[in-house]
Coordinates of C-alpha atoms in Angstrom, one line a residue:
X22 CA -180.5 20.6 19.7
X23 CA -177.3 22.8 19.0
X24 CA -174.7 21.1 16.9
X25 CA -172.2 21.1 19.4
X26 CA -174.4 18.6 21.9
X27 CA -174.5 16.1 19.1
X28 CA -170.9 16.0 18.5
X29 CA -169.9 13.9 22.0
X30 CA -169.2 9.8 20.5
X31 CA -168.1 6.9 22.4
X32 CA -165.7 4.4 19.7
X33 CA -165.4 1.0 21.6
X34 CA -162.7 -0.9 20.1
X35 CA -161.4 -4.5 20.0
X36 CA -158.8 -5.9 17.8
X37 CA -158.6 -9.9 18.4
X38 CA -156.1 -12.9 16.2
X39 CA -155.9 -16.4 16.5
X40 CA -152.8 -16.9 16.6
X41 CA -150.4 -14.0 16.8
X42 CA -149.8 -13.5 13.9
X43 CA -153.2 -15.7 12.4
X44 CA -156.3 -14.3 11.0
X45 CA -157.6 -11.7 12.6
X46 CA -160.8 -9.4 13.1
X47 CA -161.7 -5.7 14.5
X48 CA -165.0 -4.1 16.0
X49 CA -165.6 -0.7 16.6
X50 CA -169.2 0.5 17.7
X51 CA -169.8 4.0 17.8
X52 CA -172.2 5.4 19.8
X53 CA -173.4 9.1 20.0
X54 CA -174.0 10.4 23.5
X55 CA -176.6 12.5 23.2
X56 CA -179.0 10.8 21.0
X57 CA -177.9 7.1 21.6
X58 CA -177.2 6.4 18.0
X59 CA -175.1 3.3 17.3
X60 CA -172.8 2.0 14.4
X61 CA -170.8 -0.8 14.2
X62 CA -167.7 -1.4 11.9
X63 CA -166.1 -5.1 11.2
X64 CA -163.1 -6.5 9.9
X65 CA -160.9 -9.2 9.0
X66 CA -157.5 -9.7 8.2
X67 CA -155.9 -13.0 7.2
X68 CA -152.4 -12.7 8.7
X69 CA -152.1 -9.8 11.0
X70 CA -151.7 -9.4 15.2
X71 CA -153.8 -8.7 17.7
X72 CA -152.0 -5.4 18.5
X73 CA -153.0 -4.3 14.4
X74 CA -156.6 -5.1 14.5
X75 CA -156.3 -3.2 17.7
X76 CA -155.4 0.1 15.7
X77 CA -156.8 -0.4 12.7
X78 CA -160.5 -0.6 15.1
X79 CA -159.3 2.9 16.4
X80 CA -158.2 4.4 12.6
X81 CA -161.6 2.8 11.1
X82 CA -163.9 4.2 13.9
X83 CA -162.4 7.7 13.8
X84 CA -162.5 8.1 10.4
X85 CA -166.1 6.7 10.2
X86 CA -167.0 10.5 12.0
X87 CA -167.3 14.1 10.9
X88 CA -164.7 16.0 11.9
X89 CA -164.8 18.1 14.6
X90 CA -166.0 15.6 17.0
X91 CA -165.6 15.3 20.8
X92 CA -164.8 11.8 21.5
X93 CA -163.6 9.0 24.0
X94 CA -161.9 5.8 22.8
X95 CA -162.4 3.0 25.0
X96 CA -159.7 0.3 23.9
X97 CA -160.0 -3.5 25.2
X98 CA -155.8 -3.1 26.0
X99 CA -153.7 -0.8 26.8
X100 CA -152.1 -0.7 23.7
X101 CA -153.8 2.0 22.1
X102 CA -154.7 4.3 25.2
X103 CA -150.6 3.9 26.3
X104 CA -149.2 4.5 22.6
X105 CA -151.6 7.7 21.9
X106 CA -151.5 9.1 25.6
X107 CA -147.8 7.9 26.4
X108 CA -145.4 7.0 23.9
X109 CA -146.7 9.1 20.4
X110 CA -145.0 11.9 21.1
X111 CA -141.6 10.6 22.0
X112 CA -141.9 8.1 18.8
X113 CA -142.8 11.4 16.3
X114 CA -139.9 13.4 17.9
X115 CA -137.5 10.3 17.1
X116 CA -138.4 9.9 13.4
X117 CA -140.4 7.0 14.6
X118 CA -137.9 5.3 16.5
X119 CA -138.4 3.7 20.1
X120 CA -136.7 3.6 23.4
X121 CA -134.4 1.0 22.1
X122 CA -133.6 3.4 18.8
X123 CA -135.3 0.6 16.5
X124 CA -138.3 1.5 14.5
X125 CA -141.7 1.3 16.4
X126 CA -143.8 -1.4 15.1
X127 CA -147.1 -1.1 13.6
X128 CA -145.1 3.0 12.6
X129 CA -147.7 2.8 9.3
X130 CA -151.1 2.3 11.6
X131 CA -149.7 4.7 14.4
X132 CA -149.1 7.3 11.7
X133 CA -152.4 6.9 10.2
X134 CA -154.6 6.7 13.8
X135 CA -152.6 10.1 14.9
X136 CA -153.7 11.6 11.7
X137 CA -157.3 10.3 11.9
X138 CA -157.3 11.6 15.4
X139 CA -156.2 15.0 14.4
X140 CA -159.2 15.3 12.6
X141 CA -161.4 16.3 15.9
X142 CA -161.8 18.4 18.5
X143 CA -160.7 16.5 21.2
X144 CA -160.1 12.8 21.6
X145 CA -159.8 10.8 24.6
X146 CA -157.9 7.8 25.1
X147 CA -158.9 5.2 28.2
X148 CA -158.9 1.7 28.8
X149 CA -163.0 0.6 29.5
X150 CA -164.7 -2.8 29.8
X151 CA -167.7 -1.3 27.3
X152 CA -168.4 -4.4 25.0
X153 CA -167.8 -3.8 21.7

């Protein structure tokens, strides 16, 4: 099979907290397309929100890949899909600074997902219902 047709990955995420902020956990399964190969990655956090186990899913499950690959994130929330699809490029162009001239929140994961996803070819952003 040419290297190219194994390079296609679903990353399912989900970021969840009891409490907000409270302890809180990510998943993110990745799944190759073409041969139906699956990982999953876990985490906790003690203290942390919902909307950080939400990224740090994303950042964990993209760097988990070789780069190069062609893949589609499918986030639990908007969250993630809205920031990378949306709002990134508006926050890098103000030094990291939103609508409201006040730093973004969560800047430190935000930076690190854009640079994990700058890593591959192309990269996808969409809000699924694919369990995670």
């Amino acid at each position: 099979m040419p290297e190219a047709l194994t390079r296609n990955i679903y990353v399912a995420i989900r970021g969840i907290c009891q409490g907000n902020p409270g302890a809180g956990a990510y998943t993110a399964t990745i799944q190759n397309i073409d041969t139906g190969a699956e990982k999953r990655l876990q985490g906790r956090e003690a203290s942390t929100t919902a909307n950080r186990m939400e990224l740090t899913a994303a950042i964990e499950g993209l760097n988990a890949l070789r780069p190069g690959a062609v893949v589609t994130v499918i986030a639990n929330s908007e969250y993630v899909a809205k920031g990378m699809n949306e709002w990134l490029p508006g926050w890098k162009a103000k030094g990291w600074r939103g609508p409201n001239k006040k730093p973004v929140l969560n800047a430190d994961l935000w930076g690190k997902l854009n640079a994990a996803a700058g890593k591959h070819e192309r990269v996808r952003w969409v809000v699924g219902q694919r369990h995670c």
